PDB file of C-alpha atoms in Angstrom:
ATOM      1  CA  MET A  19      32.474  14.017  28.722  1.00  0.00           C
ATOM      2  CA  THR A  20      34.076  11.422  30.968  1.00  0.00           C
ATOM      3  CA  THR A  21      35.737   8.735  28.884  1.00  0.00           C
ATOM      4  CA  ALA A  22      36.797   5.268  29.996  1.00  0.00           C
ATOM      5  CA  ALA A  23      40.423   6.424  29.885  1.00  0.00           C
ATOM      6  CA  SER A  24      39.753   9.490  32.041  1.00  0.00           C
ATOM      7  CA  TRP A  25      37.717   7.373  34.469  1.00  0.00           C
ATOM      8  CA  LEU A  26      40.688   5.028  34.911  1.00  0.00           C
ATOM      9  CA  SER A  27      42.954   8.040  35.390  1.00  0.00           C
ATOM     10  CA  GLU A  28      40.651   9.316  38.140  1.00  0.00           C
ATOM     11  CA  LEU A  29      40.635   5.852  39.720  1.00  0.00           C
ATOM     12  CA  ASN A  30      44.423   5.914  39.877  1.00  0.00           C
ATOM     13  CA  SER A  31      44.420   9.386  41.388  1.00  0.00           C
ATOM     14  CA  TYR A  32      41.872   8.433  44.027  1.00  0.00           C
ATOM     15  CA  TYR A  33      43.808   5.366  45.141  1.00  0.00           C
ATOM     16  CA  THR A  34      47.239   7.018  45.132  1.00  0.00           C
ATOM     17  CA  PRO A  35      48.289   7.319  48.797  1.00  0.00           C
ATOM     18  CA  THR A  36      48.794  10.784  50.216  1.00  0.00           C
ATOM     19  CA  SER A  37      52.289  11.884  51.184  1.00  0.00           C
ATOM     20  CA  THR A  38      51.377  11.580  54.883  1.00  0.00           C
ATOM     21  CA  GLN A  39      49.304   8.380  54.854  1.00  0.00           C
ATOM     22  CA  PHE A  40      52.143   6.177  56.088  1.00  0.00           C
ATOM     23  CA  ASP A  41      53.684   8.634  58.554  1.00  0.00           C
ATOM     24  CA  GLY A  42      52.179   6.824  61.536  1.00  0.00           C
ATOM     25  CA  ALA A  43      53.400   3.430  60.395  1.00  0.00           C
ATOM     26  CA  ARG A  44      56.821   4.777  59.468  1.00  0.00           C
ATOM     27  CA  ALA A  45      57.195   6.268  62.936  1.00  0.00           C
ATOM     28  CA  HIS A  46      57.611   2.736  64.340  1.00  0.00           C
ATOM     29  CA  ARG A  47      60.608   1.915  62.178  1.00  0.00           C
ATOM     30  CA  ALA A  48      63.312   2.953  64.644  1.00  0.00           C
ATOM     31  CA  SER A  49      61.782   1.073  67.573  1.00  0.00           C
ATOM     32  CA  ILE A  50      61.281  -2.057  65.446  1.00  0.00           C
ATOM     33  CA  GLU A  51      64.876  -1.995  64.279  1.00  0.00           C
ATOM     34  CA  SER A  52      66.199  -1.321  67.784  1.00  0.00           C
ATOM     35  CA  ARG A  53      64.277  -4.233  69.291  1.00  0.00           C
ATOM     36  CA  LEU A  54      65.259  -6.721  66.587  1.00  0.00           C
ATOM     37  CA  ASP A  55      68.871  -5.588  66.747  1.00  0.00           C
ATOM     38  CA  ARG A  56      68.899  -6.182  70.506  1.00  0.00           C
ATOM     39  CA  ASP A  57      67.338  -9.647  70.273  1.00  0.00           C
ATOM     40  CA  LEU A  58      68.534 -11.011  66.925  1.00  0.00           C
ATOM     41  CA  GLY A  59      71.062  -8.609  65.419  1.00  0.00           C
ATOM     42  CA  VAL A  60      70.227  -6.420  62.412  1.00  0.00           C
ATOM     43  CA  GLY A  61      72.546  -5.924  59.459  1.00  0.00           C
ATOM     44  CA  GLU A  62      70.321  -3.416  57.663  1.00  0.00           C
ATOM     45  CA  MET A  63      66.685  -2.381  57.395  1.00  0.00           C
ATOM     46  CA  PHE A  64      65.110  -0.633  54.439  1.00  0.00           C
ATOM     47  CA  GLU A  65      61.733   0.102  52.888  1.00  0.00           C
ATOM     48  CA  ILE A  66      60.390  -2.238  50.207  1.00  0.00           C
ATOM     49  CA  GLY A  67      57.081  -3.072  48.565  1.00  0.00           C
ATOM     50  CA  SER A  68      54.416  -0.961  46.920  1.00  0.00           C
ATOM     51  CA  LEU A  69      55.064   2.057  49.098  1.00  0.00           C
ATOM     52  CA  ARG A  70      58.693   2.139  48.029  1.00  0.00           C
ATOM     53  CA  HIS A  71      57.817   1.400  44.407  1.00  0.00           C
ATOM     54  CA  GLY A  72      55.123   4.053  44.129  1.00  0.00           C
ATOM     55  CA  THR A  73      52.342   1.542  43.484  1.00  0.00           C
ATOM     56  CA  GLY A  74      50.639   1.632  46.870  1.00  0.00           C
ATOM     57  CA  VAL A  75      46.847   1.713  47.190  1.00  0.00           C
ATOM     58  CA  TYR A  76      45.162   4.288  49.409  1.00  0.00           C
ATOM     59  CA  ASN A  77      43.592   2.750  52.537  1.00  0.00           C
ATOM     60  CA  TYR A  78      44.852  -0.740  51.657  1.00  0.00           C
ATOM     61  CA  SER A  79      48.653  -0.856  51.336  1.00  0.00           C
ATOM     62  CA  ASP A  80      50.935  -1.165  54.349  1.00  0.00           C
ATOM     63  CA  ALA A  81      54.398   0.104  55.148  1.00  0.00           C
ATOM     64  CA  ASP A  82      56.820  -2.733  54.318  1.00  0.00           C
ATOM     65  CA  TYR A  83      60.392  -3.166  55.522  1.00  0.00           C
ATOM     66  CA  LEU A  84      63.006  -5.804  54.856  1.00  0.00           C
ATOM     67  CA  VAL A  85      65.174  -6.523  57.898  1.00  0.00           C
ATOM     68  CA  SER A  86      68.402  -8.364  57.155  1.00  0.00           C
ATOM     69  CA  LEU A  87      69.310 -10.352  60.263  1.00  0.00           C
ATOM     70  CA  LYS A  88      72.792 -11.292  61.398  1.00  0.00           C
ATOM     71  CA  GLY A  89      73.922 -14.846  62.043  1.00  0.00           C
ATOM     72  CA  PHE A  90      73.169 -18.092  60.256  1.00  0.00           C
ATOM     73  CA  ARG A  91      69.981 -18.764  58.350  1.00  0.00           C
ATOM     74  CA  PRO A  92      67.971 -21.527  60.091  1.00  0.00           C
ATOM     75  CA  ASP A  93      66.653 -24.525  58.187  1.00  0.00           C
ATOM     76  CA  SER A  94      63.077 -23.451  58.803  1.00  0.00           C
ATOM     77  CA  SER A  95      61.846 -20.061  57.612  1.00  0.00           C
ATOM     78  CA  LEU A  96      58.926 -20.416  60.009  1.00  0.00           C
ATOM     79  CA  THR A  97      61.391 -20.589  62.906  1.00  0.00           C
ATOM     80  CA  MET A  98      62.781 -17.223  61.817  1.00  0.00           C
ATOM     81  CA  LEU A  99      59.347 -15.646  61.463  1.00  0.00           C
ATOM     82  CA  ASN A 100      58.281 -16.859  64.894  1.00  0.00           C
ATOM     83  CA  LYS A 101      61.442 -15.504  66.516  1.00  0.00           C
ATOM     84  CA  VAL A 102      60.858 -12.095  64.971  1.00  0.00           C
ATOM     85  CA  LYS A 103      57.205 -12.168  66.037  1.00  0.00           C
ATOM     86  CA  GLU A 104      58.199 -13.097  69.606  1.00  0.00           C
ATOM     87  CA  SER A 105      60.781 -10.318  69.733  1.00  0.00           C
ATOM     88  CA  LEU A 106      58.391  -7.636  68.496  1.00  0.00           C
ATOM     89  CA  GLN A 107      55.524  -8.850  70.662  1.00  0.00           C
ATOM     90  CA  GLY A 108      57.768  -8.431  73.666  1.00  0.00           C
ATOM     91  CA  ARG A 109      58.317  -4.795  72.726  1.00  0.00           C
ATOM     92  CA  PHE A 110      54.805  -3.958  71.505  1.00  0.00           C
ATOM     93  CA  PHE A 111      52.852  -6.124  73.938  1.00  0.00           C
ATOM     94  CA  SER A 112      49.479  -4.385  73.357  1.00  0.00           C
ATOM     95  CA  THR A 113      49.746  -4.604  69.542  1.00  0.00           C
ATOM     96  CA  THR A 114      48.304  -7.473  67.517  1.00  0.00           C
ATOM     97  CA  ILE A 115      51.207  -9.136  65.730  1.00  0.00           C
ATOM     98  CA  GLY A 116      50.943 -12.137  63.462  1.00  0.00           C
ATOM     99  CA  VAL A 117      52.778 -14.092  60.796  1.00  0.00           C
ATOM    100  CA  ARG A 118      51.710 -13.843  57.155  1.00  0.00           C
ATOM    101  CA  ARG A 119      54.474 -15.254  54.979  1.00  0.00           C
ATOM    102  CA  PRO A 120      56.873 -13.773  54.158  1.00  0.00           C
ATOM    103  CA  ALA A 121      56.184 -11.086  56.762  1.00  0.00           C
ATOM    104  CA  VAL A 122      55.513 -10.454  60.423  1.00  0.00           C
ATOM    105  CA  VAL A 123      52.534  -8.073  60.469  1.00  0.00           C
ATOM    106  CA  CYS A 124      52.247  -5.444  63.201  1.00  0.00           C
ATOM    107  CA  GLN A 125      48.766  -3.932  63.518  1.00  0.00           C
ATOM    108  CA  PHE A 126      49.621  -0.597  65.094  1.00  0.00           C
ATOM    109  CA  ALA A 127      46.745   1.779  65.855  1.00  0.00           C
ATOM    110  CA  ASP A 128      48.205   4.405  63.520  1.00  0.00           C
ATOM    111  CA  GLY A 129      49.162   2.102  60.674  1.00  0.00           C
ATOM    112  CA  VAL A 130      50.116  -1.437  59.698  1.00  0.00           C
ATOM    113  CA  VAL A 131      53.781  -2.365  59.337  1.00  0.00           C
ATOM    114  CA  GLU A 132      54.887  -5.547  57.592  1.00  0.00           C
ATOM    115  CA  VAL A 133      58.364  -6.660  58.596  1.00  0.00           C
ATOM    116  CA  VAL A 134      59.999  -9.094  56.170  1.00  0.00           C
ATOM    117  CA  PRO A 135      62.863 -10.854  57.990  1.00  0.00           C
ATOM    118  CA  ALA A 136      65.734 -11.897  55.758  1.00  0.00           C
ATOM    119  CA  TYR A 137      69.281 -13.182  55.611  1.00  0.00           C
ATOM    120  CA  ALA A 138      71.786 -11.746  53.173  1.00  0.00           C
ATOM    121  CA  SER A 139      72.786 -14.166  50.433  1.00  0.00           C
ATOM    122  CA  SER A 140      76.438 -15.146  50.072  1.00  0.00           C
ATOM    123  CA  GLY A 141      76.216 -13.593  46.606  1.00  0.00           C
ATOM    124  CA  THR A 142      73.652 -10.843  46.157  1.00  0.00           C
ATOM    125  CA  GLY A 143      70.085 -10.514  47.340  1.00  0.00           C
ATOM    126  CA  TYR A 144      68.302 -11.822  50.414  1.00  0.00           C
ATOM    127  CA  TRP A 145      66.724 -15.059  51.547  1.00  0.00           C
ATOM    128  CA  ILE A 146      63.152 -14.569  52.778  1.00  0.00           C
ATOM    129  CA  ALA A 147      60.324 -16.932  53.691  1.00  0.00           C
ATOM    130  CA  ASP A 148      58.605 -18.366  50.625  1.00  0.00           C
ATOM    131  CA  PRO A 149      54.798 -17.996  50.925  1.00  0.00           C
ATOM    132  CA  THR A 150      54.484 -21.642  49.874  1.00  0.00           C
ATOM    133  CA  GLY A 151      57.061 -22.819  52.409  1.00  0.00           C
ATOM    134  CA  GLY A 152      60.841 -22.899  52.708  1.00  0.00           C
ATOM    135  CA  TRP A 153      63.037 -20.072  51.467  1.00  0.00           C
ATOM    136  CA  MET A 154      63.198 -17.904  48.355  1.00  0.00           C
ATOM    137  CA  LEU A 155      65.898 -15.574  47.065  1.00  0.00           C
ATOM    138  CA  THR A 156      64.816 -12.002  46.355  1.00  0.00           C
ATOM    139  CA  HIS A 157      66.500  -8.852  45.069  1.00  0.00           C
ATOM    140  CA  PRO A 158      64.127  -6.013  46.034  1.00  0.00           C
ATOM    141  CA  LYS A 159      66.531  -3.211  45.130  1.00  0.00           C
ATOM    142  CA  ASP A 160      67.126  -4.658  41.657  1.00  0.00           C
ATOM    143  CA  HIS A 161      63.398  -5.290  41.175  1.00  0.00           C
ATOM    144  CA  ASN A 162      62.646  -1.666  42.017  1.00  0.00           C
ATOM    145  CA  THR A 163      65.245  -0.494  39.504  1.00  0.00           C
ATOM    146  CA  TRP A 164      63.769  -2.737  36.798  1.00  0.00           C
ATOM    147  CA  VAL A 165      60.171  -1.627  37.412  1.00  0.00           C
ATOM    148  CA  ASN A 166      61.305   2.005  37.323  1.00  0.00           C
ATOM    149  CA  SER A 167      63.063   1.476  33.996  1.00  0.00           C
ATOM    150  CA  VAL A 168      59.911   0.002  32.409  1.00  0.00           C
ATOM    151  CA  ASN A 169      57.764   2.687  33.976  1.00  0.00           C
ATOM    152  CA  ASN A 170      59.962   5.475  32.660  1.00  0.00           C
ATOM    153  CA  LYS A 171      59.813   3.992  29.164  1.00  0.00           C
ATOM    154  CA  HIS A 172      56.020   4.386  29.202  1.00  0.00           C
ATOM    155  CA  ASP A 173      55.718   7.704  31.058  1.00  0.00           C
ATOM    156  CA  GLY A 174      54.425   6.111  34.257  1.00  0.00           C
ATOM    157  CA  ALA A 175      52.005   3.636  32.658  1.00  0.00           C
ATOM    158  CA  ALA A 176      53.535   0.500  34.205  1.00  0.00           C
ATOM    159  CA  LYS A 177      52.865   1.737  37.723  1.00  0.00           C
ATOM    160  CA  ARG A 178      49.404   3.019  36.832  1.00  0.00           C
ATOM    161  CA  LEU A 179      48.544  -0.420  35.471  1.00  0.00           C
ATOM    162  CA  ALA A 180      50.035  -2.128  38.528  1.00  0.00           C
ATOM    163  CA  ARG A 181      47.940   0.052  40.838  1.00  0.00           C
ATOM    164  CA  GLN A 182      44.787  -0.811  38.882  1.00  0.00           C
ATOM    165  CA  LEU A 183      45.477  -4.526  39.327  1.00  0.00           C
ATOM    166  CA  LYS A 184      45.995  -3.978  43.042  1.00  0.00           C
ATOM    167  CA  VAL A 185      42.774  -1.961  43.374  1.00  0.00           C
ATOM    168  CA  TRP A 186      40.970  -4.887  41.732  1.00  0.00           C
ATOM    169  CA  LYS A 187      42.697  -7.285  44.143  1.00  0.00           C
ATOM    170  CA  TYR A 188      41.703  -5.325  47.250  1.00  0.00           C
ATOM    171  CA  ARG A 189      38.222  -4.244  46.191  1.00  0.00           C
ATOM    172  CA  ARG A 190      37.280  -7.729  44.997  1.00  0.00           C
ATOM    173  CA  ASN A 191      39.187  -9.558  47.743  1.00  0.00           C
ATOM    174  CA  VAL A 192      41.290 -11.578  45.322  1.00  0.00           C
ATOM    175  CA  PRO A 193      43.820 -13.811  47.149  1.00  0.00           C
ATOM    176  CA  VAL A 194      46.820 -13.072  44.933  1.00  0.00           C
ATOM    177  CA  SER A 195      50.180 -11.491  45.748  1.00  0.00           C
ATOM    178  CA  SER A 196      50.463  -7.729  45.217  1.00  0.00           C
ATOM    179  CA  CYS A 197      54.115  -8.137  44.298  1.00  0.00           C
ATOM    180  CA  TYR A 198      53.181 -10.722  41.673  1.00  0.00           C
ATOM    181  CA  LEU A 199      50.610  -8.368  40.148  1.00  0.00           C
ATOM    182  CA  GLU A 200      53.098  -5.516  40.047  1.00  0.00           C
ATOM    183  CA  MET A 201      55.749  -7.578  38.321  1.00  0.00           C
ATOM    184  CA  ARG A 202      53.230  -8.980  35.831  1.00  0.00           C
ATOM    185  CA  ALA A 203      52.029  -5.470  34.992  1.00  0.00           C
ATOM    186  CA  ALA A 204      55.588  -4.267  34.434  1.00  0.00           C
ATOM    187  CA  LYS A 205      56.425  -7.377  32.408  1.00  0.00           C
ATOM    188  CA  HIS A 206      53.418  -6.755  30.182  1.00  0.00           C
ATOM    189  CA  MET A 207      54.335  -3.108  29.592  1.00  0.00           C
ATOM    190  CA  ASP A 208      57.959  -4.050  28.942  1.00  0.00           C
ATOM    191  CA  GLY A 209      56.786  -5.846  25.826  1.00  0.00           C
ATOM    192  CA  GLU A 210      54.542  -3.035  24.575  1.00  0.00           C
ATOM    193  CA  SER A 211      55.435  -0.087  22.343  1.00  0.00           C
ATOM    194  CA  SER A 212      52.687   2.168  23.710  1.00  0.00           C
ATOM    195  CA  TYR A 213      49.991   2.319  26.402  1.00  0.00           C
ATOM    196  CA  HIS A 214      46.232   2.329  25.857  1.00  0.00           C
ATOM    197  CA  SER A 215      44.452   2.128  29.204  1.00  0.00           C
ATOM    198  CA  THR A 216      41.427  -0.070  28.483  1.00  0.00           C
ATOM    199  CA  TRP A 217      43.316  -2.274  26.029  1.00  0.00           C
ATOM    200  CA  ASP A 218      46.253  -2.887  28.350  1.00  0.00           C
ATOM    201  CA  LEU A 219      44.039  -3.460  31.393  1.00  0.00           C
ATOM    202  CA  HIS A 220      42.233  -6.231  29.522  1.00  0.00           C
ATOM    203  CA  ALA A 221      45.468  -7.567  28.019  1.00  0.00           C
ATOM    204  CA  VAL A 222      47.271  -7.995  31.330  1.00  0.00           C
ATOM    205  CA  LEU A 223      44.237  -9.605  32.989  1.00  0.00           C
ATOM    206  CA  LYS A 224      43.889 -11.976  30.026  1.00  0.00           C
ATOM    207  CA  LYS A 225      47.562 -12.928  30.299  1.00  0.00           C
ATOM    208  CA  LEU A 226      47.065 -13.725  33.977  1.00  0.00           C
ATOM    209  CA  GLN A 227      44.137 -15.939  33.040  1.00  0.00           C
ATOM    210  CA  ASP A 228      45.905 -17.615  30.136  1.00  0.00           C
ATOM    211  CA  ASN A 229      48.854 -18.645  32.296  1.00  0.00           C
ATOM    212  CA  SER A 230      46.535 -19.646  35.189  1.00  0.00           C
ATOM    213  CA  LEU A 231      48.463 -17.408  37.598  1.00  0.00           C
ATOM    214  CA  ALA A 232      51.595 -19.482  37.072  1.00  0.00           C
ATOM    215  CA  ALA A 233      54.770 -18.542  38.927  1.00  0.00           C
ATOM    216  CA  MET A 234      56.754 -15.870  37.112  1.00  0.00           C
ATOM    217  CA  ASN A 235      60.476 -15.915  36.409  1.00  0.00           C
ATOM    218  CA  ASP A 236      62.395 -13.048  37.971  1.00  0.00           C
ATOM    219  CA  PRO A 237      62.756 -10.578  35.065  1.00  0.00           C
ATOM    220  CA  THR A 238      66.148  -9.489  36.402  1.00  0.00           C
ATOM    221  CA  GLY A 239      67.343 -13.105  36.241  1.00  0.00           C
ATOM    222  CA  LEU A 240      68.671 -12.843  39.780  1.00  0.00           C
ATOM    223  CA  GLY A 241      66.205 -14.350  42.227  1.00  0.00           C
ATOM    224  CA  SER A 242      63.544 -16.989  42.764  1.00  0.00           C
ATOM    225  CA  ARG A 243      60.300 -17.074  40.819  1.00  0.00           C
ATOM    226  CA  PHE A 244      57.382 -14.899  41.909  1.00  0.00           C
ATOM    227  CA  THR A 245      54.405 -16.916  43.121  1.00  0.00           C
ATOM    228  CA  ALA A 246      50.837 -15.647  42.890  1.00  0.00           C
ATOM    229  CA  TYR A 247      49.115 -17.546  45.695  1.00  0.00           C
ATOM    230  CA  SER A 248      49.855 -19.514  48.847  1.00  0.00           C
ATOM    231  CA  SER A 249      47.409 -22.426  48.564  1.00  0.00           C
ATOM    232  CA  GLU A 250      45.311 -24.335  46.060  1.00  0.00           C
ATOM    233  CA  ALA A 251      42.155 -22.908  47.606  1.00  0.00           C
ATOM    234  CA  SER A 252      43.468 -19.393  47.016  1.00  0.00           C
ATOM    235  CA  ARG A 253      44.308 -20.267  43.409  1.00  0.00           C
ATOM    236  CA  THR A 254      40.798 -21.561  42.744  1.00  0.00           C
ATOM    237  CA  ASP A 255      39.201 -18.456  44.257  1.00  0.00           C
ATOM    238  CA  ALA A 256      41.551 -16.083  42.432  1.00  0.00           C
ATOM    239  CA  LEU A 257      41.010 -17.747  39.041  1.00  0.00           C
ATOM    240  CA  SER A 258      37.236 -17.571  39.442  1.00  0.00           C
ATOM    241  CA  LYS A 259      37.385 -13.842  40.181  1.00  0.00           C
ATOM    242  CA  LEU A 260      39.920 -13.356  37.403  1.00  0.00           C
ATOM    243  CA  SER A 261      37.523 -14.908  34.881  1.00  0.00           C
ATOM    244  CA  THR A 262      34.866 -12.358  35.837  1.00  0.00           C
ATOM    245  CA  ALA A 263      37.400  -9.532  35.646  1.00  0.00           C
ATOM    246  CA  VAL A 264      38.573 -10.532  32.168  1.00  0.00           C
ATOM    247  CA  ASN A 265      34.993 -10.581  30.921  1.00  0.00           C
ATOM    248  CA  ARG A 266      34.259  -7.121  32.307  1.00  0.00           C
ATOM    249  CA  ALA A 267      37.549  -5.660  31.069  1.00  0.00           C
ATOM    250  CA  SER A 268      36.867  -7.079  27.597  1.00  0.00           C
ATOM    251  CA  LYS A 269      33.447  -5.438  27.486  1.00  0.00           C
ATOM    252  CA  ALA A 270      34.879  -2.134  28.756  1.00  0.00           C
ATOM    253  CA  ARG A 271      37.546  -2.183  26.042  1.00  0.00           C
ATOM    254  CA  ASP A 272      35.046  -2.941  23.290  1.00  0.00           C
ATOM    255  CA  TYR A 273      32.555  -0.316  24.442  1.00  0.00           C
ATOM    256  CA  ALA A 274      35.316   2.299  24.705  1.00  0.00           C
ATOM    257  CA  SER A 275      36.587   1.432  21.230  1.00  0.00           C
ATOM    258  CA  ALA A 276      33.077   1.962  19.866  1.00  0.00           C
ATOM    259  CA  GLY A 277      32.830   5.336  21.602  1.00  0.00           C
ATOM    260  CA  ASP A 278      30.216   4.109  24.100  1.00  0.00           C
ATOM    261  CA  HIS A 279      31.983   5.394  27.198  1.00  0.00           C
ATOM    262  CA  ALA A 280      28.929   5.246  29.440  1.00  0.00           C
ATOM    263  CA  ASN A 281      28.704   1.462  29.095  1.00  0.00           C
ATOM    264  CA  ALA A 282      32.501   1.126  29.206  1.00  0.00           C
ATOM    265  CA  ILE A 283      32.576   2.950  32.531  1.00  0.00           C
ATOM    266  CA  ALA A 284      29.687   0.834  33.812  1.00  0.00           C
ATOM    267  CA  GLN A 285      31.794  -2.278  33.177  1.00  0.00           C
ATOM    268  CA  LEU A 286      34.836  -0.697  34.843  1.00  0.00           C
ATOM    269  CA  LYS A 287      32.748   0.131  37.895  1.00  0.00           C
ATOM    270  CA  LEU A 288      31.719  -3.515  38.122  1.00  0.00           C
ATOM    271  CA  LEU A 289      35.332  -4.614  37.651  1.00  0.00           C
ATOM    272  CA  PHE A 290      36.649  -2.416  40.458  1.00  0.00           C
ATOM    273  CA  ASP A 291      33.543  -2.563  42.678  1.00  0.00           C
ATOM    274  CA  ARG A 292      33.098   1.209  42.520  1.00  0.00           C
TER     275      ARG A 292
END
């Protein structure tokens, strides 16, 4: 018999990217770095985001790179993003390239690459464009280490939960940051002694609702707060969809607890649009 827990496990397996899914996108890394180094000067370039963290979603996640630029950080983060876009458009003139804070998004035929331009902080970390405007300080390497530590404590549950939240985001078109969801999932699991799939799925969604998708303090204590959305319209839309998700997750949890896995799975299918 398929239980709610095994159904969620299968969902995670289905949406786990294959080892070759991002090969096409990754193949553009060297040419991106070479072009930006020629035009703007590159200090370093490395992989970040869900792909690096092991929380990517099959057919939805992109290849993400942080590019630390040389020189002085301009007053306007938009100025930086536009310069990077102009540089890459000059190299990949037939590719659709746009700005989606904090990244410059390159829509290659064989995969999407998101380039996050940055400037190294005088201390540690990197300054990147804040989705709500201006600049924000981030520590992607430290964040990855922290998520891994929580994940290891729960035998991989933190990343499984993060992927579920991202599947919900993509399948239900919820305008909320993937990074925010990942950090919230890890933060939730950091405070738990064990993992129970339907209970924790509902619990983390309920926490998101209870705090109204408020900005989250950096759990490492190093960088800026994590923001969930980029506009008030996005917040309103996301909270409406979150309310529906909480209701469905609550029903799935209760049905599963009562041993009614058929109805629990029916609610999960509605939650994830499966």
